[in-house]
Backbone as JSON, one array per atom type, in Angstrom:
{
  "sequence": "MKLNSIQPAEGSRSERKRVGRGIGSGLGKTGGRGHKGQKSRSGGYHKVGFEGGQMPLQRRVPKVGFRSAVNRHTAELRLYQINAMDADVIDLETLKKAGLVGGATRKVRLVNTGSLERAVTVRGIHVTAGAAKAIEAAGGKVE",
  "N": [[-6.05, -18.15, -7.89], [-4.05, -19.65, -5.4], [-2.36, -22.56, -3.43], [-0.8, -21.46, -1.91], [-3.01, -19.03, -0.4], [-4.46, -19.27, 0.91], [-6.64, -19.6, 2.94], [-8.65, -19.59, 6.27], [-12.08, -18.61, 6.49], [-12.67, -15.32, 8.17], [-12.42, -14.98, 10.51], [-13.8, -17.7, 12.08], [-11.48, -19.04, 13.17], [-10.28, -19.0, 16.23], [-7.58, -17.42, 18.44], [-5.53, -19.63, 19.74], [-5.45, -19.83, 23.96], [-3.05, -18.72, 25.62], [-1.81, -19.18, 28.77], [-0.66, -18.67, 31.76], [0.61, -16.09, 31.57], [1.83, -13.93, 32.96], [0.0, -11.76, 34.98], [-1.75, -9.33, 33.12], [-2.57, -10.57, 30.75], [-4.57, -11.72, 32.26], [-4.95, -14.97, 32.24], [-2.89, -15.26, 34.44], [-0.17, -16.84, 36.61], [-2.58, -18.73, 38.51], [-4.05, -19.24, 35.38], [-6.39, -20.19, 35.0], [-7.36, -21.66, 35.38], [-8.38, -21.75, 38.86], [-7.85, -22.51, 41.96], [-5.94, -24.88, 43.72], [-7.77, -28.24, 44.24], [-8.46, -31.54, 42.39], [-8.32, -31.2, 39.74], [-6.83, -28.67, 39.13], [-4.28, -28.91, 39.66], [-1.43, -30.81, 37.27], [-2.18, -34.36, 35.34], [-4.34, -34.18, 36.77], [-7.43, -35.7, 36.93], [-10.45, -37.57, 36.03], [-12.81, -40.12, 34.98], [-16.03, -40.16, 32.64], [-18.4, -39.87, 34.44], [-17.22, -40.53, 36.92], [-17.74, -39.69, 40.03], [-16.68, -39.1, 42.81], [-16.0, -40.79, 44.18], [-18.85, -42.26, 45.09], [-21.38, -44.24, 44.16], [-22.02, -44.42, 40.8], [-24.67, -42.24, 38.85], [-25.28, -44.13, 36.24], [-25.52, -46.14, 37.31], [-25.9, -45.67, 39.44], [-29.41, -45.89, 39.19], [-31.89, -47.96, 37.37], [-31.67, -50.97, 35.52], [-33.5, -50.3, 32.36], [-35.54, -51.31, 30.02], [-36.2, -52.81, 26.88], [-35.09, -53.23, 23.19], [-36.13, -54.95, 20.8], [-34.96, -57.33, 18.48], [-36.71, -58.89, 16.66], [-38.14, -57.23, 16.22], [-38.56, -54.72, 15.51], [-37.84, -54.58, 12.69], [-40.51, -54.27, 11.75], [-44.16, -53.86, 11.1], [-46.37, -52.52, 11.67], [-49.92, -52.86, 10.11], [-53.3, -51.04, 9.85], [-56.95, -52.34, 8.81], [-57.92, -49.92, 7.39], [-56.81, -48.08, 6.21], [-55.58, -49.05, 4.07], [-58.58, -48.33, 2.7], [-57.05, -45.83, 1.97], [-56.24, -46.49, -0.2], [-55.17, -46.48, -4.0], [-54.89, -49.39, -5.05], [-54.5, -52.83, -6.67], [-53.67, -54.45, -5.67], [-52.13, -55.83, -2.77], [-49.25, -55.21, -1.93], [-45.76, -55.92, 0.14], [-44.2, -53.52, -1.33], [-45.51, -52.36, -2.92], [-47.51, -51.37, -0.75], [-44.33, -48.96, 0.41], [-44.92, -47.72, -1.4], [-46.08, -46.38, -0.99], [-45.81, -45.26, 1.15], [-46.73, -46.07, 3.84], [-45.67, -47.66, 5.29], [-42.25, -47.48, 6.15], [-38.76, -46.45, 4.81], [-37.11, -49.47, 5.86], [-38.49, -51.42, 6.73], [-39.27, -54.07, 6.63], [-40.94, -56.54, 7.76], [-44.7, -56.65, 7.63], [-47.64, -56.52, 9.35], [-51.33, -56.59, 9.42], [-54.09, -55.81, 10.74], [-56.99, -55.97, 12.11], [-58.82, -54.09, 11.92], [-61.24, -50.46, 12.05], [-63.05, -50.57, 8.87], [-63.23, -52.5, 5.49], [-64.15, -52.02, 1.89], [-63.79, -52.5, 0.1], [-62.7, -54.44, -2.96], [-58.98, -56.78, -2.92], [-56.8, -57.78, -3.21], [-54.12, -59.44, -1.41], [-51.19, -59.88, -1.34], [-48.45, -61.77, 0.27], [-48.15, -60.04, 3.24], [-47.94, -60.91, 6.0], [-52.15, -61.7, 7.62], [-53.95, -61.21, 10.07], [-56.39, -63.31, 11.5], [-58.77, -62.27, 12.66], [-58.82, -60.19, 10.43], [-58.11, -61.5, 8.24], [-61.06, -62.54, 7.34], [-62.3, -60.36, 6.93], [-61.54, -59.34, 5.14], [-61.65, -61.13, 2.57], [-64.63, -61.69, 3.27], [-65.48, -58.92, 2.14], [-65.04, -59.26, -0.33], [-62.48, -59.38, -1.13], [-58.94, -61.84, -1.55], [-56.23, -63.15, 0.1], [-53.51, -63.71, -0.47]],
  "CA": [[-6.28, -18.31, -6.01], [-3.15, -20.68, -5.18], [-2.0, -23.33, -2.81], [-0.06, -20.24, 0.01], [-2.3, -18.01, -0.29], [-5.72, -20.59, 0.15], [-6.26, -19.0, 4.24], [-10.21, -19.63, 6.33], [-12.96, -17.57, 6.57], [-12.43, -14.16, 9.11], [-14.17, -15.19, 13.03], [-13.74, -19.04, 11.66], [-10.83, -19.65, 13.8], [-10.03, -18.59, 17.25], [-6.56, -18.21, 19.13], [-5.23, -20.51, 21.58], [-4.43, -18.8, 24.93], [-1.89, -18.84, 25.97], [-1.96, -18.51, 30.25], [0.57, -17.98, 32.89], [1.98, -15.1, 30.92], [1.28, -12.49, 33.18], [-1.13, -11.04, 35.87], [-1.91, -8.33, 32.3], [-2.32, -10.87, 30.57], [-5.64, -12.61, 32.8], [-5.26, -16.51, 32.82], [-1.87, -15.76, 35.54], [-0.45, -18.01, 37.86], [-3.51, -20.47, 38.56], [-3.76, -20.14, 34.28], [-7.03, -20.17, 33.94], [-7.67, -23.66, 36.97], [-9.09, -22.16, 39.74], [-7.78, -22.86, 43.2], [-6.4, -25.81, 44.98], [-8.47, -29.69, 43.54], [-8.53, -31.82, 42.18], [-8.6, -30.08, 38.62], [-5.81, -27.84, 38.77], [-3.08, -30.35, 39.34], [-1.52, -31.47, 35.7], [-2.13, -34.93, 35.34], [-5.87, -34.48, 37.18], [-8.33, -37.23, 35.55], [-10.86, -38.79, 36.25], [-13.24, -40.84, 34.38], [-16.67, -39.53, 32.44], [-19.71, -40.17, 35.18], [-16.99, -40.61, 38.02], [-18.39, -39.2, 41.34], [-15.91, -38.94, 43.99], [-16.27, -43.2, 44.75], [-19.78, -42.14, 45.45], [-22.19, -44.77, 43.16], [-21.98, -43.01, 40.28], [-25.67, -42.58, 38.64], [-25.61, -44.75, 35.63], [-25.01, -47.29, 37.93], [-28.0, -46.31, 40.9], [-30.81, -45.55, 37.54], [-32.1, -49.34, 37.33], [-31.75, -50.86, 34.08], [-34.57, -50.53, 32.07], [-36.18, -51.09, 28.34], [-35.01, -54.21, 26.11], [-35.58, -53.23, 22.18], [-35.94, -57.0, 20.41], [-34.17, -56.59, 16.22], [-36.63, -59.2, 15.71], [-39.34, -56.08, 15.69], [-37.25, -53.56, 14.65], [-38.19, -53.82, 11.3], [-42.1, -54.59, 11.63], [-45.14, -52.39, 10.65], [-48.54, -52.98, 12.04], [-50.7, -51.44, 9.53], [-54.56, -51.23, 9.53], [-57.75, -51.97, 7.34], [-59.23, -48.88, 7.72], [-55.61, -47.18, 5.25], [-55.27, -49.61, 2.48], [-58.85, -48.95, 2.11], [-57.23, -44.66, 0.91], [-54.62, -46.98, -1.36], [-55.28, -47.73, -4.95], [-53.85, -50.1, -6.25], [-56.2, -54.03, -6.3], [-52.85, -55.49, -4.9], [-51.48, -54.93, -2.09], [-47.95, -56.13, -0.93], [-44.82, -54.78, 0.65], [-43.23, -52.12, -2.95], [-46.54, -50.79, -2.67], [-47.33, -50.18, 0.67], [-43.83, -48.57, 0.74], [-44.45, -46.34, -2.67], [-47.9, -45.03, -0.38], [-45.31, -43.88, 2.25], [-47.68, -46.57, 4.45], [-44.84, -48.33, 6.19], [-41.01, -46.75, 6.04], [-38.57, -47.96, 3.13], [-36.21, -49.99, 6.64], [-39.26, -52.24, 7.13], [-39.54, -56.02, 6.48], [-42.94, -57.39, 7.4], [-46.1, -55.76, 7.81], [-48.61, -57.55, 9.23], [-51.8, -56.13, 8.67], [-54.45, -57.48, 11.82], [-58.53, -55.9, 11.7], [-58.91, -52.18, 12.05], [-62.07, -50.29, 10.83], [-63.58, -52.09, 8.21], [-62.4, -52.58, 3.95], [-65.33, -50.99, 1.7], [-62.85, -52.79, -1.5], [-62.42, -56.03, -2.66], [-58.39, -56.59, -2.67], [-55.41, -58.95, -3.39], [-53.3, -59.11, -0.37], [-49.52, -61.2, -0.68], [-46.49, -61.37, 1.32], [-48.31, -59.53, 4.27], [-49.09, -60.93, 7.55], [-52.61, -61.15, 8.05], [-54.65, -61.41, 11.2], [-57.42, -64.46, 11.32], [-60.62, -61.08, 11.88], [-58.41, -58.99, 8.75], [-58.27, -62.09, 6.41], [-62.49, -63.48, 7.58], [-62.53, -59.14, 7.21], [-60.45, -59.24, 3.72], [-62.42, -61.85, 1.82], [-67.0, -60.68, 3.04], [-65.53, -57.72, 1.55], [-65.12, -59.59, -2.28], [-60.38, -59.82, -1.82], [-58.74, -62.85, -1.07], [-54.59, -63.07, 0.94], [-52.26, -64.75, -0.84]],
  "C": [[-5.0, -20.04, -6.29], [-2.96, -20.79, -3.5], [-1.9, -22.0, -1.68], [-1.02, -19.44, 0.34], [-3.79, -18.32, 0.24], [-5.73, -19.98, 2.43], [-8.49, -18.92, 4.65], [-10.26, -18.54, 6.75], [-13.32, -16.75, 8.04], [-13.23, -14.79, 9.91], [-13.74, -16.26, 12.21], [-12.63, -19.53, 12.66], [-9.99, -18.48, 15.22], [-8.44, -18.88, 17.37], [-6.41, -18.7, 19.69], [-5.09, -19.62, 22.64], [-3.16, -19.77, 25.69], [-1.66, -18.3, 27.89], [-0.52, -18.97, 30.98], [1.59, -18.01, 31.61], [1.64, -13.44, 31.79], [0.19, -12.61, 33.57], [-2.34, -10.32, 34.83], [-2.73, -9.14, 31.45], [-4.73, -12.0, 31.38], [-5.94, -14.14, 32.46], [-3.59, -16.28, 32.98], [-1.4, -16.32, 35.84], [-1.41, -19.05, 38.15], [-3.36, -20.51, 36.97], [-4.83, -20.63, 34.0], [-8.24, -21.67, 34.56], [-8.05, -23.15, 37.65], [-7.66, -22.32, 40.76], [-7.75, -24.52, 43.99], [-7.42, -26.96, 44.01], [-8.26, -30.2, 42.9], [-7.58, -31.78, 40.84], [-8.1, -29.93, 38.29], [-5.12, -28.14, 38.91], [-3.03, -30.91, 37.85], [-2.02, -33.14, 36.3], [-3.89, -35.58, 36.47], [-6.95, -34.72, 36.71], [-9.02, -38.0, 36.54], [-12.11, -38.92, 34.93], [-14.52, -40.61, 33.88], [-17.92, -40.2, 33.75], [-18.55, -39.88, 36.69], [-17.49, -39.52, 39.16], [-17.34, -38.89, 42.77], [-15.39, -39.87, 44.57], [-17.42, -43.76, 45.38], [-20.81, -43.3, 44.24], [-22.32, -43.82, 42.61], [-23.59, -43.51, 39.43], [-26.23, -43.39, 37.65], [-25.29, -46.81, 36.38], [-25.63, -47.3, 39.31], [-29.06, -47.17, 40.16], [-30.99, -47.6, 37.8], [-31.46, -49.87, 35.33], [-32.99, -51.35, 33.67], [-34.63, -50.36, 30.3], [-35.79, -51.8, 28.12], [-35.84, -53.58, 24.4], [-34.75, -53.83, 21.59], [-35.29, -56.29, 19.21], [-34.98, -57.93, 16.28], [-37.79, -57.75, 15.09], [-39.13, -55.13, 15.56], [-38.05, -52.92, 12.85], [-39.71, -54.22, 10.43], [-43.16, -54.1, 11.06], [-46.36, -52.59, 10.75], [-49.65, -51.75, 10.6], [-52.75, -52.04, 9.67], [-55.48, -51.61, 8.56], [-57.76, -50.9, 6.35], [-58.12, -48.06, 6.23], [-55.19, -48.45, 4.76], [-57.1, -49.39, 2.76], [-58.33, -47.42, 1.61], [-56.37, -45.65, -0.29], [-55.97, -47.21, -2.38], [-55.81, -48.4, -5.97], [-54.81, -52.09, -4.94], [-54.82, -55.05, -5.37], [-52.14, -54.92, -4.43], [-50.1, -55.34, -1.75], [-47.29, -55.39, -0.74], [-44.07, -53.42, 0.09], [-44.13, -51.35, -3.06], [-47.38, -49.53, -1.18], [-45.88, -49.2, 0.78], [-44.07, -48.35, -0.36], [-45.32, -45.0, -1.8], [-47.59, -44.67, 0.22], [-46.55, -44.68, 3.78], [-46.76, -46.49, 5.77], [-42.8, -46.92, 4.74], [-40.17, -47.68, 5.57], [-37.61, -48.67, 4.46], [-37.0, -51.25, 6.7], [-38.82, -53.2, 6.38], [-40.4, -56.93, 6.59], [-43.93, -56.39, 7.75], [-47.12, -56.58, 7.81], [-49.68, -56.47, 9.79], [-53.11, -56.67, 10.43], [-56.67, -55.58, 11.25], [-58.75, -54.61, 12.23], [-60.01, -51.77, 11.55], [-62.78, -50.94, 10.16], [-62.47, -50.96, 6.57], [-63.72, -52.87, 2.44], [-65.55, -52.38, -0.14], [-62.79, -53.97, -1.49], [-60.97, -56.02, -2.75], [-58.03, -57.25, -2.37], [-54.25, -58.4, -1.66], [-51.71, -60.21, -0.49], [-48.59, -60.62, -0.43], [-47.12, -60.73, 2.19], [-48.34, -60.76, 5.45], [-50.15, -60.68, 8.11], [-52.99, -62.26, 9.31], [-56.05, -62.69, 10.87], [-58.42, -63.62, 10.81], [-60.1, -59.78, 10.57], [-59.09, -60.83, 7.23], [-59.43, -62.07, 6.69], [-62.53, -61.51, 6.75], [-62.05, -58.88, 5.08], [-61.69, -59.52, 2.46], [-64.07, -61.6, 2.1], [-66.64, -60.09, 1.86], [-65.05, -58.3, -0.45], [-63.55, -59.5, -2.01], [-60.03, -61.4, -1.23], [-57.13, -62.39, -0.35], [-54.52, -64.2, 0.42], [-51.3, -65.61, 0.52]]
}
């Protein structure tokens, strides 16, 4: 193979339209632009979302929603999910390895939902008051 023999795959590139070359071409006279109107003229341009002077949709519709950067990397975990894990020490790394939280997670909040049947040590994770009581009742501890 030589650099001068390289060609694109067959059918991957179509030839450009040659407009305004007579009626037989199918793109003569108006050149595929239709009749009259702003789009038919050279320099006929309007910005994206422009509705001819009518208030555009993106300005008519009210602004809704807010995504806090603080809570974006925070995951919520429940007590019954810890039961399925076989680790005795629960921290952010073991939760990521178990697939209970995503890789981008920076903070985990443990809430009191379900029950805990074994003693575990929770380290470096925010634990609600109810969850802390449940962990200590099961013989575990919160660090």
